[in-house]
XYZ file of C-alpha atoms in Angstrom:
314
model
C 23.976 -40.657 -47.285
C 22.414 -37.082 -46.413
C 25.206 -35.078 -44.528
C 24.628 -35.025 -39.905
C 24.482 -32.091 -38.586
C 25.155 -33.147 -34.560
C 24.313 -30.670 -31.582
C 26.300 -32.456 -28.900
C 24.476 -34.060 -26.208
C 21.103 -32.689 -27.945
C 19.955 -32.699 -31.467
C 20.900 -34.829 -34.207
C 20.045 -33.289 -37.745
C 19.325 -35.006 -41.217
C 19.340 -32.619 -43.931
C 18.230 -33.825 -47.610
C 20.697 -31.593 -49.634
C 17.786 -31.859 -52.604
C 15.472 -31.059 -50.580
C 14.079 -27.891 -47.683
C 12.443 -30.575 -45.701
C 14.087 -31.471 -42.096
C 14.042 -34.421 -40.136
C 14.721 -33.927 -36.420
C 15.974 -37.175 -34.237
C 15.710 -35.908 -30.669
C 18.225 -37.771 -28.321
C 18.360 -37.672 -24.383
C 21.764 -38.853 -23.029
C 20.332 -38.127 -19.276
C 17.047 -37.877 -17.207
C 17.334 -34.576 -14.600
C 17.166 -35.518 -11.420
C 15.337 -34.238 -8.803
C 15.778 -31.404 -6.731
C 15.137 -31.092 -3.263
C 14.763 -27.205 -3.974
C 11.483 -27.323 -4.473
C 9.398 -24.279 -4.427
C 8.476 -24.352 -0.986
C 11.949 -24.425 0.144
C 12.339 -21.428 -1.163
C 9.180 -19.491 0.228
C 9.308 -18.376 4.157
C 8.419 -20.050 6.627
C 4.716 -20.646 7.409
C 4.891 -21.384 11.240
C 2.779 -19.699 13.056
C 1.055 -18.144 10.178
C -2.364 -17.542 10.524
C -2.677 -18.288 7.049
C -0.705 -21.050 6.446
C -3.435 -23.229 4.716
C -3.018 -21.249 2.188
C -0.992 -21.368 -0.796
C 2.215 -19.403 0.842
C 2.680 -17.230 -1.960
C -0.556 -15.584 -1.482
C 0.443 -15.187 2.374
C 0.555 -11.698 3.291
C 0.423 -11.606 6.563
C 2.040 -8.159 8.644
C 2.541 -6.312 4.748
C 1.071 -2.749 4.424
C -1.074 -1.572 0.906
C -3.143 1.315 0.156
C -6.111 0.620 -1.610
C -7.794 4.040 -3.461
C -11.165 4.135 -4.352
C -11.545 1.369 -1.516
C -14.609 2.479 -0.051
C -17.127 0.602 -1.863
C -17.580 -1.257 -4.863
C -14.422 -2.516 -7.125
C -12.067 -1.175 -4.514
C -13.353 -2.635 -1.517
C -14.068 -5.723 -2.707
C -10.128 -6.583 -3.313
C -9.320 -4.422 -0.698
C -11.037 -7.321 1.154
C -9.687 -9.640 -0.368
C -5.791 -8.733 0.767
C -7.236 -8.102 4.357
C -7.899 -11.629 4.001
C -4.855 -12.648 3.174
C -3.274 -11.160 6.081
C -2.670 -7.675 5.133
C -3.290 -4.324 7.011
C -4.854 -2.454 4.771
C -5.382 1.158 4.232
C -8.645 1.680 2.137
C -8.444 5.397 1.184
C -11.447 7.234 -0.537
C -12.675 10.721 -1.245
C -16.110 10.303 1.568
C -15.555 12.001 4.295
C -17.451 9.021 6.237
C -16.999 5.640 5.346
C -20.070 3.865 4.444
C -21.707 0.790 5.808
C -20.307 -1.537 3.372
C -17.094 -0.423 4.866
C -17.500 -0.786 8.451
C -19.050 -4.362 7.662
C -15.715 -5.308 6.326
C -13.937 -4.051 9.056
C -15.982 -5.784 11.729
C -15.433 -9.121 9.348
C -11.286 -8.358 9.625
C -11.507 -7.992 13.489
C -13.133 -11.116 14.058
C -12.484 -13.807 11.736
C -8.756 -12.594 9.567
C -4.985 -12.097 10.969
C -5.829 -8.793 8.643
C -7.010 -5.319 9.563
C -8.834 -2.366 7.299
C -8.671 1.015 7.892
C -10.012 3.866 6.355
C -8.559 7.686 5.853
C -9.992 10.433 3.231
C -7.989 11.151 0.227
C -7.887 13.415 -2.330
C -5.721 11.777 -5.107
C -5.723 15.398 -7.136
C -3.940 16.899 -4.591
C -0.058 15.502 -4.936
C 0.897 17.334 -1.308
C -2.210 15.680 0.395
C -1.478 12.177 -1.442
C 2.287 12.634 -0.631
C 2.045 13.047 3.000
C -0.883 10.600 3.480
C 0.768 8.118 2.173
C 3.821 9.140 4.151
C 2.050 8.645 7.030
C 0.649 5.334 6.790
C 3.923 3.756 5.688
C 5.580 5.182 9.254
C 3.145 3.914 11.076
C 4.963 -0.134 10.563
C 7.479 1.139 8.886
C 6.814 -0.265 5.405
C 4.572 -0.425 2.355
C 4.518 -3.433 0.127
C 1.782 -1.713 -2.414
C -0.700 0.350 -3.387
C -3.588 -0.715 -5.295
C -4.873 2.517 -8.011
C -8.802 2.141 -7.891
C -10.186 5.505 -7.987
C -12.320 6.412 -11.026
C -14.878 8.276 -12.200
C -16.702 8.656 -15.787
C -18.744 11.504 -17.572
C -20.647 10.568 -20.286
C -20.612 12.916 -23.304
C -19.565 12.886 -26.592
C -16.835 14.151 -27.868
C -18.220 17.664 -29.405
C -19.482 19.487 -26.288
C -17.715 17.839 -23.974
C -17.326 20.039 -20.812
C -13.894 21.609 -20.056
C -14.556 20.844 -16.743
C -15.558 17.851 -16.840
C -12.564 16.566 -19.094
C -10.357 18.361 -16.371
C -12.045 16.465 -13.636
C -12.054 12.809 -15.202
C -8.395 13.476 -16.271
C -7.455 14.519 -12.636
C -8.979 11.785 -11.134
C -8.646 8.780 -13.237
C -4.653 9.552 -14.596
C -3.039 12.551 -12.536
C -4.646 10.497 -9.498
C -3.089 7.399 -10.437
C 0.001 9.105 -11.272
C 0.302 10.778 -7.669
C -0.557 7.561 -5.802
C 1.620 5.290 -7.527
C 4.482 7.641 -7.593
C 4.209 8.260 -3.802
C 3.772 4.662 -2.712
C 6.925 3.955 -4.643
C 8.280 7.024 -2.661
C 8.050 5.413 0.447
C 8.785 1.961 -0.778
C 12.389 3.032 -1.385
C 12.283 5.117 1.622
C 11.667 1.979 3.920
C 13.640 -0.624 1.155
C 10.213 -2.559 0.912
C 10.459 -4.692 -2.388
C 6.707 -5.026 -3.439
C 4.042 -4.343 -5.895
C 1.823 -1.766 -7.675
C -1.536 -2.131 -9.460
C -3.244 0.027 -11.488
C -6.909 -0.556 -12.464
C -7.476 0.681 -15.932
C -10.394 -0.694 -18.277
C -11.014 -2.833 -20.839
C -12.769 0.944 -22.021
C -8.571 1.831 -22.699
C -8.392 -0.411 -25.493
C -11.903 -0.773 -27.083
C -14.745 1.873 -27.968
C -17.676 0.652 -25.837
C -21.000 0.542 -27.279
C -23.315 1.845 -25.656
C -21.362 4.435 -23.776
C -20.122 7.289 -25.248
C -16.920 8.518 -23.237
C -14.556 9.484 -25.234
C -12.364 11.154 -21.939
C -13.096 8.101 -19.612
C -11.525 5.636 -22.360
C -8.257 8.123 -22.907
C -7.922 7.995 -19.674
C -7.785 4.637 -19.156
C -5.704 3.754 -22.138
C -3.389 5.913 -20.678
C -3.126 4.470 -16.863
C -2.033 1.106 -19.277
C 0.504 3.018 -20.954
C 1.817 4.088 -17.499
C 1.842 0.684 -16.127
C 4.332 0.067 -18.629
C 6.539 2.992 -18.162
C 6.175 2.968 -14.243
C 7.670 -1.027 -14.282
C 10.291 -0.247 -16.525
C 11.522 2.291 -14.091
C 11.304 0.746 -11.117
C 11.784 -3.532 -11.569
C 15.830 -3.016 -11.355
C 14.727 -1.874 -7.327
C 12.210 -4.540 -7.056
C 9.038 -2.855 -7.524
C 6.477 -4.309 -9.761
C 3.895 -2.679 -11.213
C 0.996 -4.032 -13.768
C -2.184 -2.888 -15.067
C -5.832 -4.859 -14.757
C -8.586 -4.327 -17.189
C -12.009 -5.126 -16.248
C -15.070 -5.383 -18.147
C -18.459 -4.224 -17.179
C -18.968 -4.599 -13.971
C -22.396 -3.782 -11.730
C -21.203 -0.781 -9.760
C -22.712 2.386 -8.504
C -20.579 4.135 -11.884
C -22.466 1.619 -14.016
C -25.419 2.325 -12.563
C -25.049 5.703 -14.065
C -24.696 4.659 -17.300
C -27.901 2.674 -17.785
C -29.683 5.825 -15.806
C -29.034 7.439 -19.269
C -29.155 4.668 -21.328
C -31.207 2.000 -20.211
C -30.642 -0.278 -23.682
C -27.047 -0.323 -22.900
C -27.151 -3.148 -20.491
C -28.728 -5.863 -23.006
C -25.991 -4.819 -25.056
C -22.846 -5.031 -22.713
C -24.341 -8.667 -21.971
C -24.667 -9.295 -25.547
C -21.048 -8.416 -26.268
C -18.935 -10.425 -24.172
C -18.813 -14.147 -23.866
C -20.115 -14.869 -20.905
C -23.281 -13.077 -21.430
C -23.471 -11.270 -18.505
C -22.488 -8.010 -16.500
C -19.464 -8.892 -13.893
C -19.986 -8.842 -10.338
C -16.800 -6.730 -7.626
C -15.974 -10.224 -5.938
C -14.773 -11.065 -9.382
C -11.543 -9.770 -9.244
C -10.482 -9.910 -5.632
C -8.043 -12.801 -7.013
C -6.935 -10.685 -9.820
C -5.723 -8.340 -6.874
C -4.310 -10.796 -4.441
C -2.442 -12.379 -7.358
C -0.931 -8.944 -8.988
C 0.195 -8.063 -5.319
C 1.739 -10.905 -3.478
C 4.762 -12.887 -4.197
C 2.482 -15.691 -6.527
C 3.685 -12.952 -9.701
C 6.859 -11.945 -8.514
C 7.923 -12.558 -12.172
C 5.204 -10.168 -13.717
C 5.788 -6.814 -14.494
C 5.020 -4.172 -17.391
C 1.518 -6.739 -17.925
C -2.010 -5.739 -18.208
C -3.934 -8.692 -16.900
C -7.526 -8.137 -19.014
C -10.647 -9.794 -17.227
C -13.290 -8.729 -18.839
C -16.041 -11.958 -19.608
C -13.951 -12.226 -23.562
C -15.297 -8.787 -24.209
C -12.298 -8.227 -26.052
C -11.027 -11.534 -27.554
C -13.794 -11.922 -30.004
């Protein structure tokens, strides 16, 4: 008779002592019962809500974000997507006038959504001028639950040449920018004691060489917003802020539009390289963004969600 090995209440173990082979007899000596706390007993109340037919995790009705870059194109297009939701969003952006994709949005929130959009200039190289707007649209409710990173820009070059300038620029931009948003959102989200989340929007470009594009300083810069994700969420989840990174793919916007100006073959072969066989399209990721910043991933932090068509998982 092969010695037991017991696990009380669990696991009952035969071990052949000629042999590395295991034989596991799984035993149940009760079935759970269940529990009347239930998710939704846990989650606020929805009366009242204007969004209540909604999953109420993805409620965010009367919560404050900053969306930069949220003008046009990626940005405005999950910008939306919180105003939606309920929030009173703040899309920031460096036009001086917002365009007409803008005020369309706006005139959608005032008549149809509990949400509102709103639009202020913003300069995300200039700490001070980040600092204090940011400052000033958390006093106006007295909160901010978030602040969505979108602002980017790209300068394609390669690597011998490449422009001082134009390193400085994509650098200041796409991570000092980040870095002064991020760091004075979570400013005032300790100032007002408003648990919440951050979101960074790096690339899929920060952890693959693209073909077809040569950017050797747009990549870096992205792999490093990823990098900062990480660093920003270890800092910050014992206060109960979250922060993650998202990773597109390709995706038809006005930057992209750049790219095949100079390259006109590098559109078959984006399409040819990811799984889905196509370019993606802005709506595409307003989930992505009402997900990473409501209370449906209050358990994710320190991630980098990648959407990018299986680009990468080849």
């Amino acid at each position: 008779m092969p010695p037991v090995l017991s696990v009380p209440g669990r696991h009952v173990i035969r071990r052949q002592a000629a042999s590395v082979a295991l034989r596991y007899t799984i035993t149940t000596n009760h079935t759970p019962k269940a529990s009347p706390d239930n998710v939704q007993t846990k989650l606020p109340s929805a009366s009242g809500s204007k969004n209540a037919q909604r999953f109420r995790e993805f409620d965010l009705q009367d919560r404050v974000f900053a969306v930069t870059g949220g003008a046009r194109g990626l940005g405005l297009a999950m910008a939306e997507a919180l105003m939606e939701a309920g929030a009173n969003v703040w899309c920031l952006d460096r036009l001086n006038v917002p365009n007409a994709e803008l005020e369309a949005a706006k005139e959608c929130a005032q008549g149809h959504y509990g949400g509102s959009i709103k639009y202020a200039h913003i300069d995300v190289r200039d700490e001070a001028h980040v600092s204090s707007l940011i400052a000033e649209i958390a006093s106006k409710q007295q909160r901010l639950d978030g602040i969505l990173c979108a602002a980017g820009i790209n300068h394609i070059h390669s690597a011998i040449g490449y422009p001082q300038h134009a390193l400085d620029e994509v650098m200041k931009i796409n991570y000092n920018g980040v870095f002064n948003c991020a760091t004075a959102a979570a400013q005032q989200m300790f100032r007002y004691k408003t648990k919440g989340s951050i979101l960074l929007v790096a690339s899929m470009s920060g952890l693959i060489a693209n073909k077809g594009m040569i950017s050797p300083v747009y990549n870096s810069s992205k792999a490093a917003v990823i990098q900062l994700g990480r660093c920003l969420a270890m800092e910050w989840g014992r206060h109960g802020i979250r922060v993650n990174s998202l990773c597109p793919g390709h995706i038809m916007t006005p930057m992209v539009d750049q790219v095949f100006e100079k390259n006109p073959a590098a559109r078959a072969t984006w399409e040819s390289e990811n799984m889905m066989g196509r370019l993606a399209r802005p709506e595409e990721f307003r989930g992505a963004a009402l997900f990473a910043l409501s209370d449906a991933s209050t358990f994710m932090t320190g991630s980098n969600l990648v959407i990018d068509g299986g680009h990468t998982a080849w």
